[in-house]
Coordinates of C-alpha atoms in Angstrom, one line a residue:
M365 CA -29.3 60.6 4.1
I366 CA -27.9 61.5 0.7
I367 CA -25.3 64.2 0.2
D368 CA -24.4 64.8 -3.4
T369 CA -24.7 61.2 -4.6
T370 CA -23.2 59.6 -1.6
I371 CA -25.4 57.6 0.9
F372 CA -24.7 58.0 4.6
L373 CA -26.2 56.1 7.5
R374 CA -26.5 57.6 10.9
I375 CA -25.1 55.0 13.4
V376 CA -23.7 54.6 16.9
L377 CA -20.9 52.1 17.4
E378 CA -20.8 49.8 20.5
N379 CA -18.4 47.4 22.1
P380 CA -21.0 45.2 23.8
L381 CA -18.3 43.3 25.7
L382 CA -16.7 46.3 27.4
G383 CA -19.6 48.7 27.3
E384 CA -17.9 51.3 25.2
R385 CA -19.7 53.6 22.7
Y386 CA -18.6 55.8 19.8
P387 CA -19.3 58.6 19.7
S388 CA -19.8 59.0 23.4
E389 CA -22.8 61.3 22.7
G390 CA -24.9 61.6 19.5
E391 CA -24.2 59.7 16.3
V392 CA -21.7 59.5 13.5
L393 CA -22.2 59.1 9.7
A394 CA -21.1 56.0 7.9
V395 CA -20.5 56.0 4.1
L396 CA -22.5 53.2 2.4
D397 CA -20.1 51.3 0.0
T398 CA -21.7 48.3 -1.8
G399 CA -18.2 47.5 -3.2
Y400 CA -17.0 46.7 0.3
E401 CA -18.0 43.2 1.2
G402 CA -17.3 43.5 4.9
F403 CA -19.4 44.7 7.9
L404 CA -17.8 48.0 8.9
A405 CA -14.4 49.5 8.4
V406 CA -13.4 52.3 10.8
P407 CA -10.4 54.6 11.3
W408 CA -7.9 53.5 13.9
E409 CA -9.0 56.2 16.3
V410 CA -12.6 54.8 16.4
F411 CA -11.3 51.2 16.8
D412 CA -9.2 52.5 19.7
A413 CA -12.0 54.6 21.3
L414 CA -14.2 51.5 21.4
K415 CA -11.3 49.6 23.1
L416 CA -11.6 46.9 20.5
G417 CA -7.8 46.3 20.6
E418 CA -8.3 45.0 24.2
L419 CA -10.4 42.1 22.8
M420 CA -9.2 39.1 20.9
V421 CA -8.2 40.8 17.6
G422 CA -8.0 39.0 14.3
K423 CA -6.4 39.8 11.0
G424 CA -8.1 40.3 7.7
E425 CA -7.3 41.4 4.2
L426 CA -8.9 44.0 2.0
I427 CA -8.3 44.5 -1.7
L428 CA -8.7 48.2 -2.5
P429 CA -10.0 49.5 -5.9
N430 CA -6.4 50.1 -7.0
K431 CA -5.7 46.3 -6.4
Q432 CA -3.6 47.0 -3.4
V433 CA -3.9 44.4 -0.6
I434 CA -4.2 45.8 2.9
T435 CA -3.9 43.8 6.1
T436 CA -6.6 44.8 8.6
R437 CA -7.2 44.3 12.3
T438 CA -10.6 42.9 13.2
A439 CA -12.8 42.7 16.3
Y440 CA -16.4 41.9 17.1
A441 CA -18.6 45.0 17.7
A442 CA -22.1 46.3 17.1
A443 CA -23.7 49.3 15.3
R444 CA -27.0 50.9 16.2
I445 CA -28.7 52.2 13.1
V446 CA -30.4 55.3 14.2
D447 CA -33.1 55.6 11.5
A448 CA -34.0 51.9 11.6
K449 CA -33.8 51.7 15.4
V450 CA -32.0 48.4 15.2
L451 CA -28.7 46.9 16.4
V452 CA -26.6 44.8 14.1
E453 CA -23.4 43.0 15.0
G454 CA -20.4 41.9 13.1
L455 CA -16.6 42.2 12.6
I456 CA -15.3 45.7 12.5
E457 CA -12.0 46.2 10.8
T458 CA -9.4 49.0 10.7
F459 CA -6.2 49.9 8.9
N460 CA -3.9 52.9 9.2
E461 CA -4.9 54.8 6.0
L462 CA -8.6 54.7 6.6
D463 CA -10.1 58.1 7.4
E464 CA -13.9 57.5 7.4
I465 CA -16.4 54.9 8.6
V466 CA -17.5 52.6 5.8
A467 CA -20.6 50.3 5.9
G468 CA -20.4 47.3 3.5
Q469 CA -22.5 44.5 2.1
E470 CA -22.4 42.4 5.3
F471 CA -23.7 45.4 7.3
L472 CA -26.6 45.8 4.8
S473 CA -27.6 42.1 4.8
A474 CA -30.1 42.7 7.7
L475 CA -31.6 45.8 6.0
H476 CA -34.0 46.8 3.3
L477 CA -33.1 50.1 1.8
V478 CA -35.2 52.2 -0.6
I479 CA -33.1 54.9 -2.1
D480 CA -34.8 58.0 -3.6
Y481 CA -32.1 60.1 -5.2
C482 CA -34.7 62.6 -6.5
R483 CA -35.8 63.5 -3.0
K484 CA -32.3 62.7 -1.4
H485 CA -33.9 60.3 1.0
V486 CA -33.1 56.8 2.2
D487 CA -35.8 54.7 3.8
I488 CA -34.3 51.9 6.0
R489 CA -36.1 48.9 7.4
C490 CA -34.8 45.9 9.2
Y491 CA -35.3 42.3 8.2
R492 CA -33.5 40.9 11.2
S493 CA -31.8 42.1 14.3
L494 CA -29.5 40.4 16.7
R495 CA -30.8 42.7 19.5

């Protein structure tokens, strides 16, 4: 889905180890950001709702566009990509100032996207799936 010139992916987040899901019903939009090298970055409220803090949590670092270095909390989770009907897994990270779900390069590594800005349509296909 393209709104203005921003690409959004419809996803459902899952904690496969504790059986949690976000959102509990329906789906959520993730902003596609090819400048972000990670898998997924989510607001703290989403990280907490998935109970990812109850797992072994690691630390990471992000360099923001303004060159500020942010320390993140990381945990293993999964995302179901609604339009591709596929589940991909990786490290989800969070930090306090984040207010949207961001899908990065690692998230896209399993996908083939065809972006049609004229029609405001994104075609998503999967190259690989972990489930």
